[in-house]
Amino acid sequence: MNILVAGACGQLGRELREIAPLSENRYFFADLKQEEGVERLDICDAATVREMLGRNEVRVLLNCVAYTDVEKAESDADEAFRVNAEAPGVLAAICREMGVFLIHVSTDFVFDGRSSLPYLETDEPAPLSVYGSTKLEGDRRILASGCDCLIFRTSWLYSRFGNNFVKKIRNLCMKHDSIKVVIDEIGNPTNASDLAGLIFDILEDGSFKNHKGLYNYSDEGVCSRYDLACAVRDLYGLDCTVQPCRSSDFPTKAVRPANSALDKSAVRRDFSIDIPNWRDSLEMMVFDEML
């Protein structure tokens, strides 16, 4: 089976590139960036997408592309909408036309964070930011297209690759004696390698064909940004004081959900998987980096 990964230079795409050689399937990698083994692709260019899918006889398209700069999206809404909403809709239409299965990655930011419980797939979205709104519209366009698809909503993604909260905190702790981190944003930190592993496994065993639609996936356990920052400092053995503060102390253009924890009951049940605890997974990543 031939699989195309769009967004191969991002966190999730890089993790999939690491494990793809273990597969009996044939992976192709594409991105706007130019890297060895990665073909250039703009997912907003329908003709090029259609040509690449046909030329490589692709049966599964994994879309890891997103406009993820939450702050910049507030002043760059048109581009965020083009990448996060319009392009997924076009991909879905092409996949339906060509008989390609689409796997798409979405976000916890589609919720407003006012719930006291982890969000279910059936809970009503109410995004607070341009980023969340455009990602939600992408989800809706895919589901409305009628293509065979899986959408995984994930949260607080980090990895060894790219820019992310974990790397930011590590770097800040290395440069400063004391930092402040918000304690009133709650969620599920997720190692991108765990999500990549789930997608890889369901492609390998073919179970992706048996369940379609929307699923939550994040690492288990809930914490605040402050808790995560303390864990990062401790695991890297850094000498820095992490002080809790409120999000109002750091005004931003984009409003973040206060509690975006996700309920994973459905994905555990339908795909028979175990999901690691966020701290265990973070510790494993840090350990691997230090080898």
Tab-separated table of N, CA and C in Angstrom, residues 67 69-78 80 130-131 134:
chain	number	residue	atom	x	y	z
A	67	TYR	N	-1.637	25.469	9.698
A	67	TYR	CA	-1.163	26.778	10.116
A	67	TYR	C	-1.286	26.777	11.631
A	69	ASP	N	0.571	28.691	14.049
A	69	ASP	CA	0.967	29.864	14.832
A	69	ASP	C	-0.297	30.531	15.360
A	70	VAL	N	-0.688	30.164	16.583
A	70	VAL	CA	-1.967	30.605	17.144
A	70	VAL	C	-2.041	32.120	17.244
A	71	GLU	N	-0.963	32.758	17.630
A	71	GLU	CA	-0.961	34.214	17.766
A	71	GLU	C	-1.015	34.905	16.409
A	72	LYS	N	-0.168	34.488	15.499
A	72	LYS	CA	-0.098	35.132	14.193
A	72	LYS	C	-1.393	34.971	13.415
A	73	ALA	N	-2.093	33.865	13.639
A	73	ALA	CA	-3.344	33.609	12.918
A	73	ALA	C	-4.374	34.707	13.165
A	74	GLU	N	-4.309	35.351	14.323
A	74	GLU	CA	-5.282	36.407	14.635
A	74	GLU	C	-5.171	37.581	13.666
A	75	SER	N	-3.991	37.846	13.149
A	75	SER	CA	-3.796	38.942	12.192
A	75	SER	C	-3.545	38.433	10.780
A	76	ASP	N	-3.577	37.123	10.613
A	76	ASP	CA	-3.331	36.502	9.300
A	76	ASP	C	-4.427	35.470	9.031
A	77	ALA	N	-5.673	35.895	9.275
A	77	ALA	CA	-6.796	34.961	9.252
A	77	ALA	C	-7.025	34.351	7.876
A	78	ASP	N	-6.800	35.119	6.822
A	78	ASP	CA	-7.046	34.595	5.468
A	78	ASP	C	-6.137	33.413	5.161
A	80	ALA	N	-4.547	31.513	7.400
A	80	ALA	CA	-4.906	30.421	8.295
A	80	ALA	C	-6.123	29.675	7.763
A	130	VAL	N	-8.894	32.327	16.014
A	130	VAL	CA	-8.896	32.108	14.571
A	130	VAL	C	-8.343	30.726	14.253
A	131	TYR	N	-7.262	30.360	14.937
A	131	TYR	CA	-6.689	29.032	14.728
A	131	TYR	C	-7.725	27.943	14.985
A	134	THR	N	-10.579	27.995	12.297
A	134	THR	CA	-10.207	27.498	10.969
A	134	THR	C	-9.979	25.994	10.981
